Amino acid sequence: MAGNRRVDGRNGGETSPIRLIAVAVILIGLVLVSLRLLPGSPFESSAAAKWGDTGSGTSDRPTGAGTDRSARQPSSPSPSPSPSLEPLPFVAKNLDLDIEGWYSWSVLDRRTGKIIGSKNMGETSTTASMIKAWIVADYLRRAADAGQTPSDAKLADATRIIRDSDNTRAEQFYNQVDRDASIKRLISMCKLTDSSVAPDGGWSRTALSPRDTARMGNCIVTGTAAGPKWTKWLLNEMKLVRGAGDFGIRKAFPAAEQKKIAIKNGWIDRTREQEMHINCLAIGDTWTMGVMVKYPINMGYDYGMKNCEKITEALLRPTS
């Protein structure tokens, strides 16, 4: 009946039961969604719980610059400090020793390349037999580069040059490595900065500084001088130096350590200069060292040989 129908005044039509049900469903849905987003509600969603109260009295909800993010983000492990190197057995210091004449020293840290030494470590002296370590190394490397293996007799000669400081055989080897051309290779290959070829071309008057002596030792122990094939052999020969040439740097160490230190020393009386020139090269596990002394010729060899040891002793780090 037309008189009993309810008219919807908003749209000018009738409101059907179906439309009323649809509106009710929508309203209920909105209420449920609101309940899911309300923290603490029984219908709370996992998303709402994530940003809500944790129940422990703290909140993970972002609150600005003062928010502690450590609770949300795993902390990165602190980097482990790099292990420090064991100190060298030497302490850098200015020496004031009761030594007649001129003396100088230098130590190279093989692990870092750092060089310490006396203020005059760049001054030179004539090498005498100390240069024989390079001459033998140069001969062995060049032979290997040429695809040659020295005969047993030649190796025996090299042993005599290193262990016993044989001058005659050293001169023969020096000729075979083209004399001053060999010293020029030494300066170039071992990156020496202070040294020079002898004016007369002789090996004995090659000019080296203690700093370059330490560099030459490093050049030997790293394999640059003798090459990969012969370096171990040469270092072993240098550890077996005997007789008059066994003095200086390694004598300052305990007996057990001396056997591990490779050396080559030089000693000569220079009548032209009226001086004794005594030189010491030593190669340790982590270091190389050069010590040189010059003093009046009438004081003899023994004075300088003992002073090489004395200088080393004064530089050794205390063990206790």
XYZ file of N, CA, C and O in Angstrom, residues 7 31 52 79 200 207 243 302 312 314:
40
model
N 9.546 6.898 2.923
C 10.262 7.572 1.831
C 11.580 8.099 2.349
O 11.637 8.721 3.421
N 34.144 -0.870 12.433
C 34.401 -1.027 13.866
C 35.460 -2.089 14.125
O 36.371 -1.924 14.941
N 53.524 -1.500 19.391
C 52.902 -1.199 20.682
C 53.816 -1.461 21.848
O 55.008 -1.671 21.700
N 85.829 -4.134 15.715
C 86.972 -4.727 15.016
C 88.089 -5.072 15.983
O 88.369 -4.320 16.919
N 139.100 3.588 -8.245
C 140.048 2.725 -8.946
C 139.404 1.427 -9.435
O 140.087 0.565 -10.007
N 132.522 2.358 -1.618
C 132.084 3.215 -0.510
C 130.637 2.889 -0.146
O 129.729 3.034 -0.968
N 136.849 -18.045 11.853
C 138.204 -17.504 11.919
C 138.236 -16.015 12.196
O 137.448 -15.479 12.977
N 142.185 -5.270 16.243
C 141.386 -5.750 17.354
C 140.552 -4.639 17.981
O 139.420 -4.871 18.422
N 127.110 -2.425 19.272
C 125.900 -3.259 19.251
C 125.369 -3.498 20.659
O 124.161 -3.389 20.915
N 125.638 -1.644 23.215
C 125.067 -0.415 23.752
C 123.657 -0.159 23.210
O 122.869 0.575 23.825
